[in-house]
Short mmCIF file of C-alpha atoms in Angstrom, two decimals:
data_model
loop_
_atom_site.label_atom_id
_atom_site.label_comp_id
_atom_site.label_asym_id
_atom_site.label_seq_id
_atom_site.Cartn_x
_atom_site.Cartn_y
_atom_site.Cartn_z
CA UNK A 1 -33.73 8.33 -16.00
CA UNK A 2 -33.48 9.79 -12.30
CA UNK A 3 -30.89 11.76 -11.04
CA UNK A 4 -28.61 10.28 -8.96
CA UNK A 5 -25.94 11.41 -6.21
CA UNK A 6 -22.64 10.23 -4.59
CA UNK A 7 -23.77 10.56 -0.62
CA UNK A 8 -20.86 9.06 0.52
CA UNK A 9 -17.37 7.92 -0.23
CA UNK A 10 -14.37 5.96 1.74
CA UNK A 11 -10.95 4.89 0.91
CA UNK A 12 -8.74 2.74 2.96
CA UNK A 13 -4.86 3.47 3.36
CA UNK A 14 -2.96 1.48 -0.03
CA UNK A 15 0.13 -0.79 0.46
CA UNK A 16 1.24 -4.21 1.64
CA UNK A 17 -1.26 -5.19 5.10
CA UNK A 18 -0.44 -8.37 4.89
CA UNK A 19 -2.24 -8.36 8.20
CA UNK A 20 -5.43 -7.02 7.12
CA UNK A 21 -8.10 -9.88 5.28
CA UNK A 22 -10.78 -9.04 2.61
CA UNK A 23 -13.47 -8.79 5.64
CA UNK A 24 -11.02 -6.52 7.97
CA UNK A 25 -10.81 -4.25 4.21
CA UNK A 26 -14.28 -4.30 3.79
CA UNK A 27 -15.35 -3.30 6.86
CA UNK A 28 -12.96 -0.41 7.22
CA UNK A 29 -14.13 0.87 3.78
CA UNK A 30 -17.91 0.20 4.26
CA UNK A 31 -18.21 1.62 8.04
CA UNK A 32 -16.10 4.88 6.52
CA UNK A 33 -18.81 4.91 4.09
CA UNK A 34 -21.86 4.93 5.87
CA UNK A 35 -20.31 7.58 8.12
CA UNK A 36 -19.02 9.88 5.52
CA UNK A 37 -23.08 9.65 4.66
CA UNK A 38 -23.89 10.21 8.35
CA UNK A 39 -26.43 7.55 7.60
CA UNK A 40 -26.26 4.01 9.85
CA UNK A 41 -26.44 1.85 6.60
CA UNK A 42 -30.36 0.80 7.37
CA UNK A 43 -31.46 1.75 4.12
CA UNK A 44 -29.47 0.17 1.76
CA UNK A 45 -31.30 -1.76 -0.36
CA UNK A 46 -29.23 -2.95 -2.95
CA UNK A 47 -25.29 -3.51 -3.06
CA UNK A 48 -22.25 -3.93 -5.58
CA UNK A 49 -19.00 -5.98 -4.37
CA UNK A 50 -16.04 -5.67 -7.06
CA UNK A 51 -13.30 -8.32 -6.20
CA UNK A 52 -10.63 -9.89 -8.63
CA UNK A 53 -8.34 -11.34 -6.34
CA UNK A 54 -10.50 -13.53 -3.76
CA UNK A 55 -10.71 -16.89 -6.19
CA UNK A 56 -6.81 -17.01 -5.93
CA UNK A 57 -6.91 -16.77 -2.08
CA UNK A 58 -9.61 -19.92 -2.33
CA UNK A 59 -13.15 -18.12 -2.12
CA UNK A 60 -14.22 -18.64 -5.93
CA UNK A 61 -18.24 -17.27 -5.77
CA UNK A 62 -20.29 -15.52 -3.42
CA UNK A 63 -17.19 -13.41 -2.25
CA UNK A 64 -19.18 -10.35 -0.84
CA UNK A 65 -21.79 -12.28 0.76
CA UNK A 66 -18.71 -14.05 2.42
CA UNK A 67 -16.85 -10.92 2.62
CA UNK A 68 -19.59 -9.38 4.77
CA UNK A 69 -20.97 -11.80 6.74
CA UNK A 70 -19.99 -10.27 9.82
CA UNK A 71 -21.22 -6.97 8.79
CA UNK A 72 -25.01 -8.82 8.49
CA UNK A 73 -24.46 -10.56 11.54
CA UNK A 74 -23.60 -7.62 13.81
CA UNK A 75 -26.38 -5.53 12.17
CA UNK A 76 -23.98 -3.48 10.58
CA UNK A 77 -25.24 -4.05 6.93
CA UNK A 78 -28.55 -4.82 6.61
CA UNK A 79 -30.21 -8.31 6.57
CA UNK A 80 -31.73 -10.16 2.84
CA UNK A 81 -29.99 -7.77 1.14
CA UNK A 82 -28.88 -8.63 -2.63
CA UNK A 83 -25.28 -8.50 -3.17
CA UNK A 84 -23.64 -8.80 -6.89
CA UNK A 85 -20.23 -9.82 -6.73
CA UNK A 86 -18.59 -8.02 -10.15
CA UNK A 87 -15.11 -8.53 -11.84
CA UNK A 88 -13.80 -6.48 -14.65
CA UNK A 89 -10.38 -6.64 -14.00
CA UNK A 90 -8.71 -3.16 -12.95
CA UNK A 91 -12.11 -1.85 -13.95
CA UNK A 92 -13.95 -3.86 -11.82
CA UNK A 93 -15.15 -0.92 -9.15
CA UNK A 94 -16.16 1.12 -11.44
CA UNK A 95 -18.24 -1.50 -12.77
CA UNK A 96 -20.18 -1.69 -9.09
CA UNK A 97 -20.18 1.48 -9.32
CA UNK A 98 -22.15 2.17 -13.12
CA UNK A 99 -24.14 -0.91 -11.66
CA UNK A 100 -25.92 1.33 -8.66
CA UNK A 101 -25.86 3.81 -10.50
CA UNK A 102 -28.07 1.79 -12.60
CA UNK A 103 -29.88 1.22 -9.31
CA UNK A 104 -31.00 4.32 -8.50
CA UNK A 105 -31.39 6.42 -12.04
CA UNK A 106 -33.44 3.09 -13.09
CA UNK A 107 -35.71 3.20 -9.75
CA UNK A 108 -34.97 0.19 -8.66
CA UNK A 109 -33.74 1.19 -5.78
CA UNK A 110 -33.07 4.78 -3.35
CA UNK A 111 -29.51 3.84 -1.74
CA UNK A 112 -27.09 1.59 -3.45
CA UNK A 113 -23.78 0.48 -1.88
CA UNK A 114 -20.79 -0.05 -4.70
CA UNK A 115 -17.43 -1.31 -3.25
CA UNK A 116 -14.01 -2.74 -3.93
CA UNK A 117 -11.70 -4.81 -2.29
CA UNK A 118 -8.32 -6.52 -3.13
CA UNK A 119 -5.32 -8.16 -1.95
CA UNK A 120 -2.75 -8.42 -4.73
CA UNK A 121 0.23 -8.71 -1.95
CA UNK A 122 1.28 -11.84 -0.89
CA UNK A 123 4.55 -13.93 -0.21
CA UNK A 124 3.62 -16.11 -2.08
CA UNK A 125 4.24 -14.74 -5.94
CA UNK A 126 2.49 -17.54 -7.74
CA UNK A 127 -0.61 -16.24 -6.02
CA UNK A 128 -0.24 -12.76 -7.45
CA UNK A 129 0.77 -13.88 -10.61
CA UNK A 130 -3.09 -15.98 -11.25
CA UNK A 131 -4.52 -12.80 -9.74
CA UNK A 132 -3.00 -10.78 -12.99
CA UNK A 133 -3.06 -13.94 -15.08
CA UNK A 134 -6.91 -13.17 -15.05
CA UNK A 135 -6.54 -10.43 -16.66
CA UNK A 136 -5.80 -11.84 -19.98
CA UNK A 137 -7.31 -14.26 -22.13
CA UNK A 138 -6.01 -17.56 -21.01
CA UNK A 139 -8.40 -19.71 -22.99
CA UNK A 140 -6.07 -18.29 -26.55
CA UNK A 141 -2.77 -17.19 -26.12
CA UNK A 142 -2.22 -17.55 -29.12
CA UNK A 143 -4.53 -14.58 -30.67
CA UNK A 144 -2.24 -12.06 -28.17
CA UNK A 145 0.92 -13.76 -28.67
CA UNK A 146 0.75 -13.07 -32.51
CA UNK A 147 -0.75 -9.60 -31.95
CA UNK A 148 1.81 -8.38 -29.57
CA UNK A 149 4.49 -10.07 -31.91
CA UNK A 150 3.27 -8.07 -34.91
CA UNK A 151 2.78 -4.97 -32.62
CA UNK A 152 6.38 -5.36 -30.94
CA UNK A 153 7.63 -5.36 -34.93
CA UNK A 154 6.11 -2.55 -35.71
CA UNK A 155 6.54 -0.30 -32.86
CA UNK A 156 10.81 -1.57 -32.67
CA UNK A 157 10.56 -3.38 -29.27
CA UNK A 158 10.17 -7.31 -29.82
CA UNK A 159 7.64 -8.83 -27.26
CA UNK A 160 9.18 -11.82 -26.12
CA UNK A 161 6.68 -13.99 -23.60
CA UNK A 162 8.61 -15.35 -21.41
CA UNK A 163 11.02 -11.91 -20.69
CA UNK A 164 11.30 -10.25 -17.35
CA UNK A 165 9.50 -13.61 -15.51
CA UNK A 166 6.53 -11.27 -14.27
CA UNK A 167 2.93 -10.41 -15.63
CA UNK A 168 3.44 -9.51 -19.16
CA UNK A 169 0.94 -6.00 -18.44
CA UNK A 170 4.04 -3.75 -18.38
CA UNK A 171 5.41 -5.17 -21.71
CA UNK A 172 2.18 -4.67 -23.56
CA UNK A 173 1.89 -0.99 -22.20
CA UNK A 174 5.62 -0.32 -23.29
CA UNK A 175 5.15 -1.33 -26.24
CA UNK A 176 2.41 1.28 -26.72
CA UNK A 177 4.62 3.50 -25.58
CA UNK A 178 7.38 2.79 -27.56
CA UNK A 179 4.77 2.83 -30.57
CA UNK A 180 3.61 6.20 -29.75
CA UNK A 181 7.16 7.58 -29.30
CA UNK A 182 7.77 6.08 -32.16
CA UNK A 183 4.98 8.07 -34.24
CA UNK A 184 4.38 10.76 -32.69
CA UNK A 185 7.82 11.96 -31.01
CA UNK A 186 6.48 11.50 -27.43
CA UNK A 187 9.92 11.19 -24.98
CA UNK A 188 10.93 9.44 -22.18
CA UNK A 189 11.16 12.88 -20.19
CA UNK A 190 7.90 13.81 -20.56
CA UNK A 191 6.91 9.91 -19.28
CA UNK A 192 8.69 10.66 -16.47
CA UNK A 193 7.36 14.40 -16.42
CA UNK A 194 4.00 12.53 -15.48
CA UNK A 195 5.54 10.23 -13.09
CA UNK A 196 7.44 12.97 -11.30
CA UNK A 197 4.21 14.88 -10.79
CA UNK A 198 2.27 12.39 -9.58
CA UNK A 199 4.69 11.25 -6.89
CA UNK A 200 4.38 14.72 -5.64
CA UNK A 201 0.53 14.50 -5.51
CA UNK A 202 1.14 11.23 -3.63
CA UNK A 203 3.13 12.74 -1.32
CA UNK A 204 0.20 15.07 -0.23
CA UNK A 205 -2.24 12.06 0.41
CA UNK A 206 -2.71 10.39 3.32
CA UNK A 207 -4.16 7.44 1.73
CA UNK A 208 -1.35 6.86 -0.81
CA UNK A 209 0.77 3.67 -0.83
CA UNK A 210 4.03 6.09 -1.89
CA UNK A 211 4.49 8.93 -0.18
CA UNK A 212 7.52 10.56 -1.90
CA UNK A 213 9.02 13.00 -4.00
CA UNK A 214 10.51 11.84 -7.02
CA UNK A 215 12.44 13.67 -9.51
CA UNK A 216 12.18 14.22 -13.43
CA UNK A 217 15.74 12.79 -13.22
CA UNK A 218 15.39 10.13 -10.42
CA UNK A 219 12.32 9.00 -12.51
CA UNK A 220 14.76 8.57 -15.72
CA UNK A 221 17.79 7.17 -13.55
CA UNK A 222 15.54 4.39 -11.70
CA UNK A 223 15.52 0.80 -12.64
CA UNK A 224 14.31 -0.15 -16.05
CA UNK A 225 10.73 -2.21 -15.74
CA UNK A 226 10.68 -2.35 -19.47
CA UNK A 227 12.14 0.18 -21.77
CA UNK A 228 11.16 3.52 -21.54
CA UNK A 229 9.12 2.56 -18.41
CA UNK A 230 10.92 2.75 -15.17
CA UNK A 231 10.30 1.16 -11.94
CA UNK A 232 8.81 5.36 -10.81
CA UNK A 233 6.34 4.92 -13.80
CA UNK A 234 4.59 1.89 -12.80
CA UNK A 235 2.03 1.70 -10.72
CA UNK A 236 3.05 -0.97 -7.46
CA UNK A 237 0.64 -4.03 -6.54
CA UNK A 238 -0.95 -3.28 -2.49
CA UNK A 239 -4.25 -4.17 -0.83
CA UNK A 240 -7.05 -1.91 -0.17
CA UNK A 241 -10.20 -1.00 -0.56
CA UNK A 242 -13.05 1.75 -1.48
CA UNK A 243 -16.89 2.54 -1.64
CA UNK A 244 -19.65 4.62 -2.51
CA UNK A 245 -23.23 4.81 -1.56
CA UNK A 246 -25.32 6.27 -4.28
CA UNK A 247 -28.81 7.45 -3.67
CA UNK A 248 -31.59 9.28 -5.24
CA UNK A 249 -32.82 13.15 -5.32
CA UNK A 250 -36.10 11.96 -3.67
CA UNK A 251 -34.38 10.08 -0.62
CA UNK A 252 -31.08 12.87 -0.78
CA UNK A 253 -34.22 15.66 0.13
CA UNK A 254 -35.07 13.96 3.08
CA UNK A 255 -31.60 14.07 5.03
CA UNK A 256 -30.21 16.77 6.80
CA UNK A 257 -28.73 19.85 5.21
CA UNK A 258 -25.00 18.86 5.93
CA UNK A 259 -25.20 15.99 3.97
CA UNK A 260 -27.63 17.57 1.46
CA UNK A 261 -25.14 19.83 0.75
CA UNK A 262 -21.81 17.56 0.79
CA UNK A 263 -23.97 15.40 -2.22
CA UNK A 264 -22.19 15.25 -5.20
CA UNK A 265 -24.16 14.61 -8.80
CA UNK A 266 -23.53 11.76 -11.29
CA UNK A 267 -23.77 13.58 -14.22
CA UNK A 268 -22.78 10.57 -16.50
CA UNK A 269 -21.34 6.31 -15.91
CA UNK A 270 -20.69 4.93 -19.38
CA UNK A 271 -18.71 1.83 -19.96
CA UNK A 272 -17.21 0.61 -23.25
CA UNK A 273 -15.57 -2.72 -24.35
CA UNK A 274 -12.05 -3.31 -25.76
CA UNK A 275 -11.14 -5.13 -29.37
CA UNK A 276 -8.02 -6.56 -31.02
CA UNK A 277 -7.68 -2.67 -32.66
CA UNK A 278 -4.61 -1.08 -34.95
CA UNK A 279 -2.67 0.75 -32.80
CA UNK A 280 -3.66 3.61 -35.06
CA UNK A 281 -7.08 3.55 -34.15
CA UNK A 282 -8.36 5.35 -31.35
CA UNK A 283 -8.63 3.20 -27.88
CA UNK A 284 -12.32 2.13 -26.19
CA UNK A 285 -11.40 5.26 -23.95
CA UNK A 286 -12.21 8.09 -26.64
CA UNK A 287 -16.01 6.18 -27.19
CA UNK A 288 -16.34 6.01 -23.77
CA UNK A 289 -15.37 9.60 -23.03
CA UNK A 290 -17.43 11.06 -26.16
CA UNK A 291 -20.94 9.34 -24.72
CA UNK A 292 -20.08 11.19 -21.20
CA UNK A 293 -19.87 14.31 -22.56
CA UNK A 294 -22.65 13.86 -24.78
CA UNK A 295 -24.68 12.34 -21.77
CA UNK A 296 -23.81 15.13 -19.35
CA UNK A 297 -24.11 17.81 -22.07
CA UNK A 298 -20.52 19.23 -21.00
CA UNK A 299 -17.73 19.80 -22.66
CA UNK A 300 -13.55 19.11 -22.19
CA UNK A 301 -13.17 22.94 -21.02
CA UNK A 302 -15.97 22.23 -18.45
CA UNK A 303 -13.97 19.69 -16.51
CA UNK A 304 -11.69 20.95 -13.80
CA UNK A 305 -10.56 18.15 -12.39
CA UNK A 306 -9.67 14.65 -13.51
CA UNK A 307 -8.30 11.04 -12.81
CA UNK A 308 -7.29 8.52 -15.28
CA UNK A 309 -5.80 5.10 -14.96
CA UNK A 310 -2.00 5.56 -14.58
CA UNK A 311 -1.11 1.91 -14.22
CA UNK A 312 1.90 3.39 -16.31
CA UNK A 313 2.84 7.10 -16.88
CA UNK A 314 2.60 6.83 -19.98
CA UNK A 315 -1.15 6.22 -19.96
CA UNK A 316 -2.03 9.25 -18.71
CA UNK A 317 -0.31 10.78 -21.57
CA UNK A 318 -2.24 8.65 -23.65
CA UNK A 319 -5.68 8.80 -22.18
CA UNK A 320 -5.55 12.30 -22.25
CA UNK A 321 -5.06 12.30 -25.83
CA UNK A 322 -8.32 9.53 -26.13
CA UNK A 323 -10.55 11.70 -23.84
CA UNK A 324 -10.13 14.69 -26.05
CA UNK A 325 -8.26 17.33 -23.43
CA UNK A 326 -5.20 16.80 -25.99
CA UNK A 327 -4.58 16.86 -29.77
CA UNK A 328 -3.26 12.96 -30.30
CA UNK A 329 0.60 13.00 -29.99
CA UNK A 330 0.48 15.99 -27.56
CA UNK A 331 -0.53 14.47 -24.61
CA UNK A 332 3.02 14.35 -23.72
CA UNK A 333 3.95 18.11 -24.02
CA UNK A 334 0.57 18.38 -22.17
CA UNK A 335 1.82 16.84 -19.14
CA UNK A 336 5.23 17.83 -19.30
CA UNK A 337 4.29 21.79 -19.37
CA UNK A 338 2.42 21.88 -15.88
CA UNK A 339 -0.39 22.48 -17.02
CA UNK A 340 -1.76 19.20 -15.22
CA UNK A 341 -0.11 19.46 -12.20
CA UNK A 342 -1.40 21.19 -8.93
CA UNK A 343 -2.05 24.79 -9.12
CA UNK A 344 -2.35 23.80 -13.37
CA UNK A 345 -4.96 24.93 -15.88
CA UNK A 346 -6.28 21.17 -15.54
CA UNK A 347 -4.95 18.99 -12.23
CA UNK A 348 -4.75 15.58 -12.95
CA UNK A 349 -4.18 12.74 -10.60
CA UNK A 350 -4.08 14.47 -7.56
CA UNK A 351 -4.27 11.46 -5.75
CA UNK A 352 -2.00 10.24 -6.56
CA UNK A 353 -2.64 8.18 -9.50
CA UNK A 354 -2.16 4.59 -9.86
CA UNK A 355 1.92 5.13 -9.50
CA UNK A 356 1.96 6.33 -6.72
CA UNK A 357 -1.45 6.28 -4.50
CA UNK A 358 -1.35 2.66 -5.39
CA UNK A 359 -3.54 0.36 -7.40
CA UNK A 360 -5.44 -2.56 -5.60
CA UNK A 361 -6.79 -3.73 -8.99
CA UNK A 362 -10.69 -4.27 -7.68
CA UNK A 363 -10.74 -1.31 -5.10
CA UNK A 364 -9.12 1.44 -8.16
CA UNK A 365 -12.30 2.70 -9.69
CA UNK A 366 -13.54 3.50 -6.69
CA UNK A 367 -10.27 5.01 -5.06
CA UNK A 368 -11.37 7.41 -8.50
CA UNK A 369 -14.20 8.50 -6.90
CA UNK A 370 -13.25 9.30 -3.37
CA UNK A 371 -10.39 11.70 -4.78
CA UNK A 372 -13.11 13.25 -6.88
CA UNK A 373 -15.83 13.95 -4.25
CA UNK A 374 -13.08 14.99 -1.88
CA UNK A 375 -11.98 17.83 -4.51
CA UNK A 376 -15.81 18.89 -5.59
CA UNK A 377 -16.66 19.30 -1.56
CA UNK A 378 -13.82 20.89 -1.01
CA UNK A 379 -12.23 18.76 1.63
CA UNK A 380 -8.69 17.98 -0.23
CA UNK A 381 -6.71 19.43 2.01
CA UNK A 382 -2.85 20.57 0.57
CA UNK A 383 -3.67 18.98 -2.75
CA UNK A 384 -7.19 20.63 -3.00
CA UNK A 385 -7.69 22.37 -6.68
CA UNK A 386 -9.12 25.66 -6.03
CA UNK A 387 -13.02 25.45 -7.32
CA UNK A 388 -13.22 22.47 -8.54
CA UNK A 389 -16.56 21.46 -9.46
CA UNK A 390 -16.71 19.49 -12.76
CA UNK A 391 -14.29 16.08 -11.75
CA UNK A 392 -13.89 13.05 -14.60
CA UNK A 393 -12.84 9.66 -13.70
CA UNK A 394 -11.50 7.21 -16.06
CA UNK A 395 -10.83 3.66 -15.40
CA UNK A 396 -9.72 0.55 -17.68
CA UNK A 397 -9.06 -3.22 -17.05
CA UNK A 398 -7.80 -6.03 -18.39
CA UNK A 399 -5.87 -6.28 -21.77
CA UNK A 400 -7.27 -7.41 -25.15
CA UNK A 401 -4.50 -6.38 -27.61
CA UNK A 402 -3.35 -2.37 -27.23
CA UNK A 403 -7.18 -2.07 -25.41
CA UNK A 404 -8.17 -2.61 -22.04
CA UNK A 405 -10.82 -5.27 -22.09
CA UNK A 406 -13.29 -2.81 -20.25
CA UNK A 407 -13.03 0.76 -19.70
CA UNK A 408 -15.42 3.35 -17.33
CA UNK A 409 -15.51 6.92 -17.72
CA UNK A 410 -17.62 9.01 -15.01
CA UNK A 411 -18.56 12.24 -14.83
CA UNK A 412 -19.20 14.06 -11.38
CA UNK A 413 -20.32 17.49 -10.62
CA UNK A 414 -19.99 19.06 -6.67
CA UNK A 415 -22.25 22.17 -5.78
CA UNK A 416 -19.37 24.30 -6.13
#
């Protein structure tokens, strides 16, 4: 396979623009693309639109053909260019993305355009309810109904369907919670250790839908979502979007030394499917993050920066534990000694995460990615880690059982 390289990245504000439609967000993140890669978008020969939400709104297929019309018409994105529309539920950028990656290490092609968009906000509620609906298996809701009933026994929190009137995704990752609290002696605390910390690494982004501090004990005190998770530990619904344009080491040699040297290398994309698994067995996150390593020859002590899928706080507890930078059952005492904060041994989530940067379901992967080559460059600003140059992403979506459905782990390395 070729090497490949991030050229350029973009991520739109997150939050509620209810005046803003998937064309306005897909401009905004493509143009910011193209100009973060100084390049006029010409070249592209191949491109990647992730999208979950657009079928609800009434466009079913062809959703970045639609989306970028415009773009084609105005000469903005080149003309007879082929487009693959990709969903994968909250995974779904980082699906465009491992698919031009594919693009370029396979030689298909020398610049490949990978980009998300999503509305999940709307007035109307029914609307965002089918956009998380799809996230599920709808076909059988009877296989997750029994599992989550047998799970819920187990872990001493019933799962009852038809509680709390919303999408059942905070249930299901309570549940794991209370499970792992339950065998392993992870707290409530150090949940909201996690949420506390990313709230402050919100509060230094720009981009992020929250932009405020929240305490250990305002965390604790806020209103319960579903027990231990609070309303502080749960990622909000918003509308954004984010891209990347991924090239080659032939075509990177022939631009200009500025953006030569702002490239950042894809060391490894892997993605891994979910199962109806024991909650005692390890999630699709620990094979995804062992066949990274393996295929970037690195190892967990060579990573100095990282962002995982905080749709809860308590995931990142958890995913730390899967992707081997904790002992299983520690990743809470991980997070809650600082050593994952800011200024830590190991920042995570200095975006932000999901909690509080925000989490427009198809634009999240690639939100993952902008943080990352922001930190490798350099160009962080107050929540820069000093010297970062080995970043990991990891991003999951949809729900089969105590799995996501899909899960991406990437691993990026700057020029340091």
């Amino acid at each position: 396979m070729r090497d490949v390289y991030v050229v350029g990245t973009s991520c739109t504000a997150f939050g509620k623009r209810p005046g803003d439609s998937f064309r306005d967000l897909a401009r905004e993140a493509y143009l910011d693309a193209i100009g973060d890669a100084a390049i006029d978008g010409s070249e592209i020969e191949q491109a990647w639109f992730g999208n979950c939400g657009m079928g609800a709104w009434g466009q079913a297929s062809i959703r970045g053909q639609v989306a970028f019309t415009p773009l084609v018409r105005e000469g903005l994105f080149p003309e007879r260019v082929p487009m693959i529309n990709v969903e994968g539920g909250c995974a779904t950028a980082s699906m465009a993305f491992h698919g031009a990656f594919k693009d370029i290490a396979s030689g298909e092609a020398e610049l490949s355009l990978a980009i998300g968009v999503e509305k999940t906000h709307s007035d109307d509620k029914t609307l965002t309810q089918a956009i998380f609906d799809g996230g599920i298996d709808q076909m059988n809701p009877e296989e997750w109904h029994e599992y989550y009933a047998r799970r819920g026994e187990e872990a001493g929190k019933p799962f009852d369907a038809k509680a709390g009137g919303g999408t059942i995704f905070m249930d299901t990752y309570a549940m794991q919670a209370a499970w792992h609290m339950k065998r392993w002696g992870t707290t409530q605390a150090q949940i909201a250790a996690g949420a506390s910390k990313n709230h402050h690494h919100g509060s230094l982004n720009p981009k992020a839908q929250y932009r405020f501090e929240v305490s250990v004990e305002q965390a604790l005190a806020d209103r319960e979502i579903s027990y231990p998770l609070t309303r502080s530990m749960c990622a909000p619904i918003g509308d954004g979007a984010a891209a990347a344009l991924l090239c080659s080491a032939d075509w990177l040699a022939g631009q200009p030394e500025a953006v030569r040297d702002r490239a950042v290398k894809v060391r490894a994309s892997v993605l891994t499917g979910g199962k109806y698994r024991d909650p005692s067995e390890p999630g699709l996150s620990r094979l995804a993050g062992e066949k990274a390593f393996r295929r970037a020859w690195l190892g967990r002590g060579d990573v100095d920066v990282v962002e995982v899928h905080d749709a809860t706080s308590f995931c990142e507890i958890y995913q730390l534990e899967m992707l081997g930078f904790a002992e299983d059952g520690q990743g809470g005492p991980l997070v809650a000694s600082g050593e994952t904060a800011l200024g830590g041994r190991m920042p995570v989530n200095l975006s932000g995460g999901l909690v509080s940067k925000g989490h427009p379901v198809g634009a999240t992967g690639l939100s993952m990615i902008h943080e990352l080559a922001l930190q490798l460059r350099g160009e962080a600003g107050a929540r820069q880690a000093q010297g970062a140059r080995i970043g990991l992403a990891e991003n999951g979506g949809g729900v089969i059982g105590f799995d996501e459905a899909a899960c991406s782990v990437i691993i990026l390395e700057g020029r340091g």
